[in-house]
PDB file of C-alpha atoms in Angstrom:
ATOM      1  CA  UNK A 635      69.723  10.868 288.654  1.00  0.00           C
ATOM      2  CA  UNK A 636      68.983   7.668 286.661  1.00  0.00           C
ATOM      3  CA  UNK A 637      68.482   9.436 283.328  1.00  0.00           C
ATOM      4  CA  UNK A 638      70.692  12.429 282.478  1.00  0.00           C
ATOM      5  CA  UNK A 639      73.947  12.628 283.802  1.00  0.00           C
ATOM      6  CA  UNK A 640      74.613  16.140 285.665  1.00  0.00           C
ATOM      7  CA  UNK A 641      77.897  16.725 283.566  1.00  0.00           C
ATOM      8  CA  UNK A 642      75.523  17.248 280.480  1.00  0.00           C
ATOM      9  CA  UNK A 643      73.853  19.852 282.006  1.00  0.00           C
ATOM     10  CA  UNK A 644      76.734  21.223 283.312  1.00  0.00           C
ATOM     11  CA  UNK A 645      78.178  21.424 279.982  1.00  0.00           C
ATOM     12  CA  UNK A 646      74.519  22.489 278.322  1.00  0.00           C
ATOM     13  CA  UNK A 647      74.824  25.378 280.824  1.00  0.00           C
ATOM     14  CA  UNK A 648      78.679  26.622 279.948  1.00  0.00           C
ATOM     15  CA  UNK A 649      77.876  26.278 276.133  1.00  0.00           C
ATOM     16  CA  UNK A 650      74.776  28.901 276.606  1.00  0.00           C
ATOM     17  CA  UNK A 651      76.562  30.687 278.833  1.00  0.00           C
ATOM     18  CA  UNK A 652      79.508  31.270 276.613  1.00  0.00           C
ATOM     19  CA  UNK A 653      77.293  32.053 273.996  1.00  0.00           C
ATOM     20  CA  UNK A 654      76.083  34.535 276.262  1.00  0.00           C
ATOM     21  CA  UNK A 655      79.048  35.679 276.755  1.00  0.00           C
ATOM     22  CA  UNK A 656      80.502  35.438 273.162  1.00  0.00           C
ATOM     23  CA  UNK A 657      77.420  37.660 272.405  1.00  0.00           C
ATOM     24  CA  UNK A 658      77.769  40.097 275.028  1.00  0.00           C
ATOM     25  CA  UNK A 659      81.395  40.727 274.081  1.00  0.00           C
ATOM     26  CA  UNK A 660      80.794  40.801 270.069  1.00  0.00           C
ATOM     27  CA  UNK A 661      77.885  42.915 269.726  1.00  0.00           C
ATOM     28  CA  UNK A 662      77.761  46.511 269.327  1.00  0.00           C
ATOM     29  CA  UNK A 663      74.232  47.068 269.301  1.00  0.00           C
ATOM     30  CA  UNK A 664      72.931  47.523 272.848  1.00  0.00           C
ATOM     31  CA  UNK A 665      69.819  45.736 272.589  1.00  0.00           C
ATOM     32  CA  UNK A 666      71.703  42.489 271.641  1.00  0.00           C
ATOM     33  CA  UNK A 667      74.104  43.025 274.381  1.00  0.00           C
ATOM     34  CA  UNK A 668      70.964  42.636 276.819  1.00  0.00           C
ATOM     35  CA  UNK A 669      69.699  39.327 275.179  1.00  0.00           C
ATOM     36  CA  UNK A 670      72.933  37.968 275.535  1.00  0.00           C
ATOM     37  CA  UNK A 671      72.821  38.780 279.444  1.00  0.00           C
ATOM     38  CA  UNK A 672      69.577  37.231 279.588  1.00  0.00           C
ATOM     39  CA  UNK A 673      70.768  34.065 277.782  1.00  0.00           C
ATOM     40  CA  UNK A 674      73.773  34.124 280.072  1.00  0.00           C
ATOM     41  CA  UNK A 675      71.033  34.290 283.658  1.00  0.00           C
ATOM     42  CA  UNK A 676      69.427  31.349 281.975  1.00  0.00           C
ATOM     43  CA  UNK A 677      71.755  29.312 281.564  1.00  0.00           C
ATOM     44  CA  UNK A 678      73.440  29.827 284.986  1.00  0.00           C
ATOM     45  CA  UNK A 679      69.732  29.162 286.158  1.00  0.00           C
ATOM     46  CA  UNK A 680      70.231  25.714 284.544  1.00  0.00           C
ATOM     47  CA  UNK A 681      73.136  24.812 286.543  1.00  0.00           C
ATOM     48  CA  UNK A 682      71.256  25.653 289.877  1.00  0.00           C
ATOM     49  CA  UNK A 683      68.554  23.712 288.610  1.00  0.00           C
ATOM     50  CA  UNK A 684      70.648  20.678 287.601  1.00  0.00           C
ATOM     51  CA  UNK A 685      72.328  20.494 291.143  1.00  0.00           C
ATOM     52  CA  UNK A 686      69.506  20.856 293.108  1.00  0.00           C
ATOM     53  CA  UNK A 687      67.815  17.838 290.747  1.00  0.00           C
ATOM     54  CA  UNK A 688      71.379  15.969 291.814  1.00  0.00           C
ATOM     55  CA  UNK A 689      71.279  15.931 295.341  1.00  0.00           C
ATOM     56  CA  UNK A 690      67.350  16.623 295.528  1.00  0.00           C
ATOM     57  CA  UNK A 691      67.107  19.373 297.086  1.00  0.00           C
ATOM     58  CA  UNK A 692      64.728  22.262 296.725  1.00  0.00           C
ATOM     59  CA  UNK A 693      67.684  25.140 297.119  1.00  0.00           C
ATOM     60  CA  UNK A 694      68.210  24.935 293.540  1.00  0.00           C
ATOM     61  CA  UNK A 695      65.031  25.985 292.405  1.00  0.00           C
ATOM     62  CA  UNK A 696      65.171  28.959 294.600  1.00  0.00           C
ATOM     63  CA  UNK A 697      68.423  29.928 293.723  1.00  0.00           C
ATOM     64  CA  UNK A 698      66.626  30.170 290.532  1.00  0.00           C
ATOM     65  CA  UNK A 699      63.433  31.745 291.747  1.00  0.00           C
ATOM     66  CA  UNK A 700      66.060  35.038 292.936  1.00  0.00           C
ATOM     67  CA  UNK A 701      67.815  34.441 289.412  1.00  0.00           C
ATOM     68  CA  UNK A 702      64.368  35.061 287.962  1.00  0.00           C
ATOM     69  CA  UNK A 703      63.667  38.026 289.619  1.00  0.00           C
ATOM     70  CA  UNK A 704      67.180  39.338 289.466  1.00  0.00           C
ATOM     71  CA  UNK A 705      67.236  39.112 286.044  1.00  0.00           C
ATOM     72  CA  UNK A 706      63.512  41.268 285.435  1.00  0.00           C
ATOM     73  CA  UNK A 707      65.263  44.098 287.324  1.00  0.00           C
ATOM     74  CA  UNK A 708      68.064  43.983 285.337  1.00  0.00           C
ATOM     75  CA  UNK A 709      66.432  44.215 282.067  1.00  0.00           C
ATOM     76  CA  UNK A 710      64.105  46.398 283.386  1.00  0.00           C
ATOM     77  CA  UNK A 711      66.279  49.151 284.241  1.00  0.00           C
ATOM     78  CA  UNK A 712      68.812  48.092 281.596  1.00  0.00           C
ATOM     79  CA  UNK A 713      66.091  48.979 278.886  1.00  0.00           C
ATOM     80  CA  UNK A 714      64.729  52.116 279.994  1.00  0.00           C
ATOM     81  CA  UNK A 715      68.638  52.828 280.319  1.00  0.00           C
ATOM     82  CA  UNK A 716      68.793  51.642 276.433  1.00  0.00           C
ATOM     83  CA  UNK A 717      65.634  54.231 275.793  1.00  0.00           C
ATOM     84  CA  UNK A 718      67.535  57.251 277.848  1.00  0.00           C
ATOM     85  CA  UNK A 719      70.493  56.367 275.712  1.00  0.00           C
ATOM     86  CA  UNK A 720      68.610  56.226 272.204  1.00  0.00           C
ATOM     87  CA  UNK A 721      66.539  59.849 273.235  1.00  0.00           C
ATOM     88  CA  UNK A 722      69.890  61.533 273.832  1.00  0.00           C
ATOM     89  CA  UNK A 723      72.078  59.638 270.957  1.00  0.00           C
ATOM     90  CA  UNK A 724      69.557  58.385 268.580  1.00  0.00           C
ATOM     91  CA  UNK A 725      72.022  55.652 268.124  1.00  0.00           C
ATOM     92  CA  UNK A 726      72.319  52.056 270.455  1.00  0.00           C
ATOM     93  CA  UNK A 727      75.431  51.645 269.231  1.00  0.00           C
ATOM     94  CA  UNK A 728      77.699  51.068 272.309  1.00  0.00           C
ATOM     95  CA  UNK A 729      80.921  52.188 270.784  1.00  0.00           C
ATOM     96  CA  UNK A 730      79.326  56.170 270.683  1.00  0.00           C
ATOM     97  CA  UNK A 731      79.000  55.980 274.522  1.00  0.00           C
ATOM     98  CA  UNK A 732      82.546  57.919 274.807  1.00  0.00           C
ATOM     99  CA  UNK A 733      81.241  60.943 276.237  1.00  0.00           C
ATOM    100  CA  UNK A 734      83.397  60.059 279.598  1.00  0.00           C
ATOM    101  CA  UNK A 735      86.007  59.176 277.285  1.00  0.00           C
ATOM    102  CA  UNK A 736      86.552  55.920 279.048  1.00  0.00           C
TER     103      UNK A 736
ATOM    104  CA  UNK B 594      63.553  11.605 279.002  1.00  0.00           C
ATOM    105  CA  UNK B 595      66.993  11.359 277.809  1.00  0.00           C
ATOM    106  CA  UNK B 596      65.860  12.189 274.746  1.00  0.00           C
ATOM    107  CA  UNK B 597      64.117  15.303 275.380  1.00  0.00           C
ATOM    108  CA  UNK B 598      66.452  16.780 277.698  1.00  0.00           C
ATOM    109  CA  UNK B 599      68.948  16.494 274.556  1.00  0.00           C
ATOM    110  CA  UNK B 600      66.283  17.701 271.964  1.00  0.00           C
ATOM    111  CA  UNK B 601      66.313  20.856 273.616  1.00  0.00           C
ATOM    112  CA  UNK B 602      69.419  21.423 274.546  1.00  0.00           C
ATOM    113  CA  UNK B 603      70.112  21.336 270.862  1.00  0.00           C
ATOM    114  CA  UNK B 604      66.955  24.099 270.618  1.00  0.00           C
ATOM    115  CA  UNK B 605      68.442  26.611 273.294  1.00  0.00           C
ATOM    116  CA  UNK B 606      72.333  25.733 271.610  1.00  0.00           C
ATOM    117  CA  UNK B 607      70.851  26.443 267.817  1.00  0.00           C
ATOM    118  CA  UNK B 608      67.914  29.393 268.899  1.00  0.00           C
ATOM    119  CA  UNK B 609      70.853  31.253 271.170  1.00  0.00           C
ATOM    120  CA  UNK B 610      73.478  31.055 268.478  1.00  0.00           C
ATOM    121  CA  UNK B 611      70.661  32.591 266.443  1.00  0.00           C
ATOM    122  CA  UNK B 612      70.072  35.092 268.163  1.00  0.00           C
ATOM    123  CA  UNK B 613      73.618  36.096 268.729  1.00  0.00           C
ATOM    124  CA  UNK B 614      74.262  36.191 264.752  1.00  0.00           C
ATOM    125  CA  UNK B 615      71.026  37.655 263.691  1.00  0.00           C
ATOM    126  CA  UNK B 616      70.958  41.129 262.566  1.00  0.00           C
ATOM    127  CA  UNK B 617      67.363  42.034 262.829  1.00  0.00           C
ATOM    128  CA  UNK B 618      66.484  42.785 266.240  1.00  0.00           C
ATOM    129  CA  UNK B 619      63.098  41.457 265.907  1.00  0.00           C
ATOM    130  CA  UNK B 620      64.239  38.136 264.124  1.00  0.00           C
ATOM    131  CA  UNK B 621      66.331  37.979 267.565  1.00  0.00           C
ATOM    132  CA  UNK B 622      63.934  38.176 269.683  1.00  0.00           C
ATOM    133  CA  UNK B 623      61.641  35.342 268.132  1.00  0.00           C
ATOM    134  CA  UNK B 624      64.558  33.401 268.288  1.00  0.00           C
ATOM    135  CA  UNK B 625      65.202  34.359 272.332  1.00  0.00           C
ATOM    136  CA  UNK B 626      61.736  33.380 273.013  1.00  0.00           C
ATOM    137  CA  UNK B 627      62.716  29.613 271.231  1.00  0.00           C
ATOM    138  CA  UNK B 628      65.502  29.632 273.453  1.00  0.00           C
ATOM    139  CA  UNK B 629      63.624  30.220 277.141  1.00  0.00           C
ATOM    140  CA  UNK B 630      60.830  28.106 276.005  1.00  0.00           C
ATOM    141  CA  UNK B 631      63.870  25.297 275.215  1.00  0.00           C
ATOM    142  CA  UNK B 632      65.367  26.244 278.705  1.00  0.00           C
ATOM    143  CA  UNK B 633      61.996  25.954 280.056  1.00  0.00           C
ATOM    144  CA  UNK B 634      61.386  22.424 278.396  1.00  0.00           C
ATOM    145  CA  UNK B 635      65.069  21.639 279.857  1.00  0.00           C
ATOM    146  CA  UNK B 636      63.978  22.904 283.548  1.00  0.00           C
ATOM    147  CA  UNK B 637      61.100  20.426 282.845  1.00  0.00           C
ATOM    148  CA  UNK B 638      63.101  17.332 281.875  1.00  0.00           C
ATOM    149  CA  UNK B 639      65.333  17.896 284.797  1.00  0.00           C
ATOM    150  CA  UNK B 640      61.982  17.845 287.334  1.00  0.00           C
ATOM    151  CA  UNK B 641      61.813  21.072 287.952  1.00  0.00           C
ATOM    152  CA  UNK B 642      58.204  22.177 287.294  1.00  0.00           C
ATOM    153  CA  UNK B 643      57.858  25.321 289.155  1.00  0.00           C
ATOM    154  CA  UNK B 644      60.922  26.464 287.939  1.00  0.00           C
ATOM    155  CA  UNK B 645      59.862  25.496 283.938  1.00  0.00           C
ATOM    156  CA  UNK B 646      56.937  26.755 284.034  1.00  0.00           C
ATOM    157  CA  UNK B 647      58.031  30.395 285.681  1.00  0.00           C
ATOM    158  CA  UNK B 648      60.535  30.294 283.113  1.00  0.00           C
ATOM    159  CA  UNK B 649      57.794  30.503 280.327  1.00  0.00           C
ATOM    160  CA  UNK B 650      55.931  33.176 282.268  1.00  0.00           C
ATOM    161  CA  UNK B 651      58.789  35.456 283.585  1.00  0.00           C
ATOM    162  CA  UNK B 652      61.341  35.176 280.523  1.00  0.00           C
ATOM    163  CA  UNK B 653      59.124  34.081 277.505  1.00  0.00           C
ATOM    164  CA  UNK B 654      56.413  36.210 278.791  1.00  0.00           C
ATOM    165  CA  UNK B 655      57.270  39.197 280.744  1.00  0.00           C
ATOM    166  CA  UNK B 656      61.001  40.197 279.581  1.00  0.00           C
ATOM    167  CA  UNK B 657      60.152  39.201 275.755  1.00  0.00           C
ATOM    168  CA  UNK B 658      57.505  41.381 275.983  1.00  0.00           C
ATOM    169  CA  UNK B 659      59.635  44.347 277.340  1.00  0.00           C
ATOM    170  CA  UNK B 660      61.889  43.734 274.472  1.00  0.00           C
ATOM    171  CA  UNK B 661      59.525  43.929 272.078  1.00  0.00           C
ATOM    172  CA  UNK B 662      57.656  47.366 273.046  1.00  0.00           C
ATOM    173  CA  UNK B 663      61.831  48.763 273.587  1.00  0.00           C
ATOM    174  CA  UNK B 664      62.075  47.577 269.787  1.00  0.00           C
ATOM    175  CA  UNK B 665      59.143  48.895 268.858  1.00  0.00           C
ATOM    176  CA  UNK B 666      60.210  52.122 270.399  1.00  0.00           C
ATOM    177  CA  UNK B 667      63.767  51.828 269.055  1.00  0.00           C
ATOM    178  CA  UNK B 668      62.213  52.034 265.157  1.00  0.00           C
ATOM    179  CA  UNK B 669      64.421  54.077 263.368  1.00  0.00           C
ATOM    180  CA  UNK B 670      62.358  54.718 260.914  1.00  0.00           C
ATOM    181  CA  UNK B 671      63.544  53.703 257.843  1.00  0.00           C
ATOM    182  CA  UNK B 672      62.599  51.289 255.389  1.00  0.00           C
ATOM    183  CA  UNK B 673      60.116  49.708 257.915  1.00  0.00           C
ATOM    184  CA  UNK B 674      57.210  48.808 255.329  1.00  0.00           C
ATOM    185  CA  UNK B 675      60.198  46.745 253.568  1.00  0.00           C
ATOM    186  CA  UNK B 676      60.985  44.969 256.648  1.00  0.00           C
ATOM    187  CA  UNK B 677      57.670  43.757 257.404  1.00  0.00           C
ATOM    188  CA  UNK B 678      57.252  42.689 253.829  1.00  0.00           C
ATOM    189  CA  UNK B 679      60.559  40.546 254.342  1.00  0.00           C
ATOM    190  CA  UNK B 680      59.286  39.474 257.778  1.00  0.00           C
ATOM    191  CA  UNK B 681      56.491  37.253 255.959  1.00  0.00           C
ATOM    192  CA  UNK B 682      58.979  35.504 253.226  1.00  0.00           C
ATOM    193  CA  UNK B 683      59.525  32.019 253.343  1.00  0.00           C
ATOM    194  CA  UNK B 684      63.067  31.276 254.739  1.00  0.00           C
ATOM    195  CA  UNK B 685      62.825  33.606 257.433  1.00  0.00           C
ATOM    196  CA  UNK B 686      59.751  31.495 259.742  1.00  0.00           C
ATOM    197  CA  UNK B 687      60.902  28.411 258.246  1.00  0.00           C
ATOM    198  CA  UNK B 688      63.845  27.688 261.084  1.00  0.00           C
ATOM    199  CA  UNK B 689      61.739  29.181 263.908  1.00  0.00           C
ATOM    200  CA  UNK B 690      58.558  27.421 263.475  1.00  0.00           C
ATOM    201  CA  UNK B 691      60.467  23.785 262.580  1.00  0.00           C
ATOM    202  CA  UNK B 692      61.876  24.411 265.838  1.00  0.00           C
ATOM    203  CA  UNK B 693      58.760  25.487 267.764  1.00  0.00           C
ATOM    204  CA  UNK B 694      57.079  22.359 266.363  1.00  0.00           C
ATOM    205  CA  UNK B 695      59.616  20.477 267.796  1.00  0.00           C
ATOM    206  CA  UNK B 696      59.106  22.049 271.327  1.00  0.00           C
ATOM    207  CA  UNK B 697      55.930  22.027 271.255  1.00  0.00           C
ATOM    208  CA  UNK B 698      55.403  17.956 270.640  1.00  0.00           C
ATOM    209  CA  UNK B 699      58.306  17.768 273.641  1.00  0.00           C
ATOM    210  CA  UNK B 700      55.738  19.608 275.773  1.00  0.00           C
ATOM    211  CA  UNK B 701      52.690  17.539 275.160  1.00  0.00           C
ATOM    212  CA  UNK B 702      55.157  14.842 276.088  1.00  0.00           C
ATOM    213  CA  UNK B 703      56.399  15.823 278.925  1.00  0.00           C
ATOM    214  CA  UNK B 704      53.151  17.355 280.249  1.00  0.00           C
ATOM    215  CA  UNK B 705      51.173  14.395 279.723  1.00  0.00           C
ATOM    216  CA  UNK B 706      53.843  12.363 281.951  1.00  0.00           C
ATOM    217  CA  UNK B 707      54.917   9.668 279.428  1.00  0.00           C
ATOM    218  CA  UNK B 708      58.215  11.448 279.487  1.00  0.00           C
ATOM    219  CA  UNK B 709      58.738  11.300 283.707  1.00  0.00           C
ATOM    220  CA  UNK B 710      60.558   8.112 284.642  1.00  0.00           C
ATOM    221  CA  UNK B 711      62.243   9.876 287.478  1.00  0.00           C
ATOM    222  CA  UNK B 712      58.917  11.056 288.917  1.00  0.00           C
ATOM    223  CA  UNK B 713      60.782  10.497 292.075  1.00  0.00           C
ATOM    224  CA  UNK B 714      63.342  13.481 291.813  1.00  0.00           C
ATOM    225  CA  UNK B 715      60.820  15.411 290.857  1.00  0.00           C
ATOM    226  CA  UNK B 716      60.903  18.682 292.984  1.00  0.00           C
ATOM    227  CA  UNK B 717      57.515  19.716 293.595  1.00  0.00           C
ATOM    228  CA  UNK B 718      56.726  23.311 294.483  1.00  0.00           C
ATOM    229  CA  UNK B 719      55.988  22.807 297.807  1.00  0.00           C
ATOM    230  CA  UNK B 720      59.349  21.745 298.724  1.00  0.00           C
ATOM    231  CA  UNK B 721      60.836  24.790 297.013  1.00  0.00           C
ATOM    232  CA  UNK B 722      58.232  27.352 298.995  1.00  0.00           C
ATOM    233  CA  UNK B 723      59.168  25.685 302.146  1.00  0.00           C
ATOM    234  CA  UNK B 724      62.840  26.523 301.419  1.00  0.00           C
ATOM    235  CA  UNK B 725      62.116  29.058 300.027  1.00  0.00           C
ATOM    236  CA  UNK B 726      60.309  30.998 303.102  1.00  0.00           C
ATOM    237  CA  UNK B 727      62.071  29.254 305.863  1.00  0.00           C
ATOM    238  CA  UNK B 728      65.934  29.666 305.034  1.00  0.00           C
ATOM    239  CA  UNK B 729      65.829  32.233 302.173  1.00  0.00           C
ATOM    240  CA  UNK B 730      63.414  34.297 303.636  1.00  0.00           C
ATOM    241  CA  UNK B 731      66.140  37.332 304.309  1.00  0.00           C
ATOM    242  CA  UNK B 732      66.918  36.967 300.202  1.00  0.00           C
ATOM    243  CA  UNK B 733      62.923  37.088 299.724  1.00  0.00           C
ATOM    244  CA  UNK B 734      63.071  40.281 301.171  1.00  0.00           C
ATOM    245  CA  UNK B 735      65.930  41.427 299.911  1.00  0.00           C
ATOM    246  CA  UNK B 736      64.646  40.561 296.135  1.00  0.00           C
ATOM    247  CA  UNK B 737      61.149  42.727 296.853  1.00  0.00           C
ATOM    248  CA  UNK B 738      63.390  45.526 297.604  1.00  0.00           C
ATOM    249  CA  UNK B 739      65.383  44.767 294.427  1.00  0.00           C
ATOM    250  CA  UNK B 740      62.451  44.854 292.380  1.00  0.00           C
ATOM    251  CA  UNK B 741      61.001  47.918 293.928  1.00  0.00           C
ATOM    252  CA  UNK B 742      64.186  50.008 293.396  1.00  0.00           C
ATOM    253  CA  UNK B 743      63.982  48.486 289.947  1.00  0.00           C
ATOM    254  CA  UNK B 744      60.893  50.208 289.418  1.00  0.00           C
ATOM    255  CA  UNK B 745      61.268  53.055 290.313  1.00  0.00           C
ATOM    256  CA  UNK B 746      63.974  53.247 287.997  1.00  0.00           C
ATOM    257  CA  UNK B 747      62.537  52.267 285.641  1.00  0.00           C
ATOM    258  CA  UNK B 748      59.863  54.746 285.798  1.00  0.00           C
ATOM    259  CA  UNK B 749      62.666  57.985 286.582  1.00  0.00           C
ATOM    260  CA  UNK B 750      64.206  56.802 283.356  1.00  0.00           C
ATOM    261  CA  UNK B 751      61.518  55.940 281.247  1.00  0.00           C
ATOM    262  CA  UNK B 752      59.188  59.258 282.400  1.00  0.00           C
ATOM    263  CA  UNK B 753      59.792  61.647 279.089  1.00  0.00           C
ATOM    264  CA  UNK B 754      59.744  64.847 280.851  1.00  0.00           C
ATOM    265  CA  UNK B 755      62.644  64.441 282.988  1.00  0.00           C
ATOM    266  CA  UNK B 756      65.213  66.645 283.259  1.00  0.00           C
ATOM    267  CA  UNK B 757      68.457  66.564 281.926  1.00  0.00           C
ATOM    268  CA  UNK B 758      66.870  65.804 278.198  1.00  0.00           C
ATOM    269  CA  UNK B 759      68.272  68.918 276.430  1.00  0.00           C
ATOM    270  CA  UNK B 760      72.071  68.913 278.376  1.00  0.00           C
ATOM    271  CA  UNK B 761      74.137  68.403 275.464  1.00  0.00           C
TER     272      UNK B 761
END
């Protein structure tokens, strides 16, 4: 790859994804928690993508095609999950989900 | 090219970490939209067209606009008229739209193809099809039965006259 080296993508990729993560672990409100999955997908969609533009192959991109579609039916059933939660709660706040005392 | 792979990498790294801090759940999601479209712009620099541009329609499209009718939904009613009044102050659209400028001119680059000097690792769709249906064609299927059980989820959870409303 004559113009950006893969190691900055690589590290492009962990910095979202530990944003993601960071995110996901910090926030209390549910809805944020989601976004932060979604950045997360992304940016593992951007290591796929940058190692399949290495070696030129076209496995990358559909790596990322099922990332893609993996990551609609996640939010998709993660969100009406989120609206079952708020009807019953009327909160998103993750830390009131203790009714399995877990 | 270097320097728009780099541009928006700095977009998704400053738009993410936005939308992790922000409180406002609508402020967050303009912000996630900057960072897709960034990602996108980075799947683009990277020669990865198909990928870029389904980024923009699945993520900054499709999921954005699922978070946006959840948060809608999600209102909790109080002081809204306040926070749409705030929503149109000045600092608030400053960072996003400074930023979406930015993208936007690193589109019209790229797009126009000054910005492709390695037009040769580009990755055209047609290679990724033919992958796509010849070896991955048992995760194809596997996917469309992913996002059919994902519908019909989301329809059993999201139908309002379910049962088990009124358990507790």
């Amino acid at each position: 790859m004559s113009s950006v080296p893969i190691s900055h993508v690589l590290i492009l990729a962990a910095i979202l994804f530990v944003i993601g993560a960071f995110g996901l672990v910090v926030r209390r409100n549910l809805v944020f928690v989601l976004m932060s999955i979604e950045i997360m997908l992304s940016a593992t969609g951007i290591a796929f993508a940058a190692a399949g533009s290495k070696w030129h192959q076209a496995d990358g991109q559909a790596v990322v095609i099922f990332i893609f579609a993996t990551a609609a039916a996640e939010v998709a059933v993660g969100l009406s999950l989120l609206l079952r939660i708020f009807r019953r709660l009327k909160t998103v706040d993750s830390d009131k989900l203790s009714t399995m005392k877990g | 090219m270097n320097v728009l792979f780099y541009v928006s990498g700095a977009i998704a790294i400053i738009a993410a970490l936005m939308v992790i801090v922000s409180t406002n759940a609508a402020h967050a999601v303009v912000y996630l939209v900057l960072t897709f479209l960034a990602m996108a712009s980075v799947f683009l620099t990277l020669g990865a067209p198909l990928v870029g541009v389904l980024q923009i329609v699945i993520y900054a499209g499709a999921i954005i606009i699922l978070f946006i009718f959840i948060i809608m939904m999600l209102d909790l009613g109080r002081q809204t008229r306040e926070r749409e009044r705030s929503w149109l102050s000045f600092p608030i659209w400053l960072l996003p739209s400074i930023l979406s400028i930015v993208l936007i001119i690193e589109f019209a680059v790229v797009l126009s193809g000054h910005g492709t000097p390695n037009s040769g690792m580009v990755i055209l769709p047609k290679e990724v099809g033919k992958t796509l249906y010849t070896h991955y064609v048992i995760g194809v299927e596997l996917v469309s039965i992913l996002l059919l059980a994902a519908l019909v989820t989301g329809f059993h959870f999201g139908f309002s006259k379910c049962s088990g409303e009124n358990h507790e």
